[in-house]
CSV table of C-alpha atoms in Angstrom, one decimal:
chain,number,residue,atom,x,y,z
J,66,UNK,CA,-25.4,79.4,257.7
J,67,UNK,CA,-26.3,76.5,255.5
J,68,UNK,CA,-27.5,76.8,251.9
J,69,UNK,CA,-31.2,76.1,252.6
J,70,UNK,CA,-31.4,78.8,255.3
J,71,UNK,CA,-29.8,81.3,253.0
J,72,UNK,CA,-32.3,80.5,250.3
J,73,UNK,CA,-35.3,80.8,252.6
J,74,UNK,CA,-33.9,84.1,254.0
J,75,UNK,CA,-33.4,85.4,250.5
J,76,UNK,CA,-37.0,84.4,249.5
J,77,UNK,CA,-38.4,86.3,252.6
J,78,UNK,CA,-36.3,89.4,251.9
J,79,UNK,CA,-37.3,89.5,248.2
J,80,UNK,CA,-41.0,89.0,249.2
J,81,UNK,CA,-40.8,91.7,251.8
J,82,UNK,CA,-39.2,94.2,249.4
J,83,UNK,CA,-41.8,93.4,246.8
J,84,UNK,CA,-44.7,93.9,249.2
J,85,UNK,CA,-43.2,97.1,250.5
J,86,UNK,CA,-42.7,98.4,246.9
J,87,UNK,CA,-46.3,97.4,246.0
J,88,UNK,CA,-47.8,99.1,249.0
J,89,UNK,CA,-46.1,102.5,248.4
J,90,UNK,CA,-48.6,103.5,245.6
J,91,UNK,CA,-51.5,102.3,247.7
J,92,UNK,CA,-50.4,104.5,250.6
J,93,UNK,CA,-49.6,107.4,248.3
J,94,UNK,CA,-53.2,107.5,247.0
J,95,UNK,CA,-54.5,108.9,250.2
J,96,UNK,CA,-51.8,111.7,250.4
J,97,UNK,CA,-52.6,114.8,248.3
J,98,UNK,CA,-50.1,117.3,247.0
J,99,UNK,CA,-47.0,115.1,246.8
J,100,UNK,CA,-47.3,114.2,243.1
J,101,UNK,CA,-43.8,115.5,242.3
J,102,UNK,CA,-42.1,112.8,244.4
J,103,UNK,CA,-44.2,110.1,242.7
J,104,UNK,CA,-43.4,111.5,239.3
J,105,UNK,CA,-39.7,111.6,240.1
J,106,UNK,CA,-39.8,108.0,241.3
J,107,UNK,CA,-41.6,106.9,238.1
J,108,UNK,CA,-39.0,108.7,235.9
J,109,UNK,CA,-36.2,107.1,237.9
J,110,UNK,CA,-37.6,103.6,237.5
J,111,UNK,CA,-38.2,104.2,233.8
J,112,UNK,CA,-34.6,105.3,233.4
J,113,UNK,CA,-33.4,102.1,235.1
J,114,UNK,CA,-35.4,99.9,232.7
J,115,UNK,CA,-34.3,101.9,229.6
J,116,UNK,CA,-30.7,101.8,230.8
J,117,UNK,CA,-30.8,98.0,231.5
J,118,UNK,CA,-32.4,97.4,228.1
J,119,UNK,CA,-29.8,99.5,226.3
J,120,UNK,CA,-26.9,97.8,228.1
J,121,UNK,CA,-28.1,94.4,227.3
J,122,UNK,CA,-29.6,94.8,223.8
J,123,UNK,CA,-27.5,97.5,222.1
J,124,UNK,CA,-24.3,95.5,221.7
J,125,UNK,CA,-26.2,92.7,220.0
J,126,UNK,CA,-27.9,95.2,217.7
J,127,UNK,CA,-24.5,96.7,216.9
J,128,UNK,CA,-23.2,93.3,216.0
J,129,UNK,CA,-26.2,92.7,213.7
J,130,UNK,CA,-25.7,96.1,212.0
J,131,UNK,CA,-22.0,95.3,211.6
J,132,UNK,CA,-22.9,92.0,209.9
J,133,UNK,CA,-25.5,93.7,207.7
J,134,UNK,CA,-23.3,96.6,206.7
J,135,UNK,CA,-19.8,95.0,206.7
J,136,UNK,CA,-18.2,97.8,204.8
J,137,UNK,CA,-19.2,100.4,207.3
J,138,UNK,CA,-16.8,100.9,210.2
J,139,UNK,CA,-19.1,102.9,212.4
J,140,UNK,CA,-21.3,101.8,215.3
J,141,UNK,CA,-24.5,102.4,213.4
J,142,UNK,CA,-26.8,100.8,216.0
J,143,UNK,CA,-25.7,103.4,218.6
J,144,UNK,CA,-26.3,106.2,216.2
J,145,UNK,CA,-29.8,104.9,215.3
J,146,UNK,CA,-30.7,104.5,218.9
J,147,UNK,CA,-29.5,108.0,219.8
J,148,UNK,CA,-31.3,109.5,216.8
J,149,UNK,CA,-34.6,107.7,217.8
J,150,UNK,CA,-34.3,108.9,221.3
J,151,UNK,CA,-33.7,112.5,220.2
J,152,UNK,CA,-36.6,112.3,217.8
J,153,UNK,CA,-39.0,111.2,220.5
J,154,UNK,CA,-37.7,113.8,222.9
J,155,UNK,CA,-38.1,116.5,220.2
J,156,UNK,CA,-41.7,115.4,219.5
J,157,UNK,CA,-42.5,115.2,223.2
J,158,UNK,CA,-41.3,118.8,223.8
J,159,UNK,CA,-43.2,120.2,220.8
J,160,UNK,CA,-46.4,118.3,220.8
J,161,UNK,CA,-47.1,117.8,224.5
J,162,UNK,CA,-46.2,121.3,225.8
J,163,UNK,CA,-48.1,123.0,228.6
J,164,UNK,CA,-51.0,125.0,227.0
J,165,UNK,CA,-50.9,127.5,229.9
J,166,UNK,CA,-47.3,128.4,229.3
J,167,UNK,CA,-47.2,131.5,227.1
J,168,UNK,CA,-43.6,130.8,225.9
J,169,UNK,CA,-44.7,127.6,224.2
J,170,UNK,CA,-47.4,129.1,222.1
J,171,UNK,CA,-45.0,129.8,219.2
J,172,UNK,CA,-43.9,126.1,219.2
J,173,UNK,CA,-47.5,125.0,218.6
J,174,UNK,CA,-47.4,126.3,215.0
J,175,UNK,CA,-44.6,123.9,214.1
J,176,UNK,CA,-46.5,120.7,215.1
J,177,UNK,CA,-48.2,120.1,211.7
J,178,UNK,CA,-44.9,120.6,209.8
J,179,UNK,CA,-43.2,118.0,212.1
J,180,UNK,CA,-46.0,115.5,211.7
J,181,UNK,CA,-45.9,116.0,207.9
J,182,UNK,CA,-42.1,115.4,208.0
J,183,UNK,CA,-42.5,112.2,209.9
J,184,UNK,CA,-45.1,110.9,207.4
């Protein structure tokens, strides 16, 4: 197989996969009751993008932190990234809880304190 044929075949495969991936949500709009599968797919794709971003950007951020804080022998960028992730997870679990769930009614009283702490 020559180089031009391989390029054309690659273009067609990439286009077909893109069209197929774009048509899945259109077809899913007519099907009721399968929201969980769509939600899992959305979470999986979000995880892929976050993972790729962290893999590519976090080492450069760590190098920048090392240059800024030369006396500190600790990967501060990884710590800040993990702390930011945990803070957002914590806020998500407290602020956006299910109002119908009776076990989360106690957590609702802590929301003003958390928001005041953030400010």
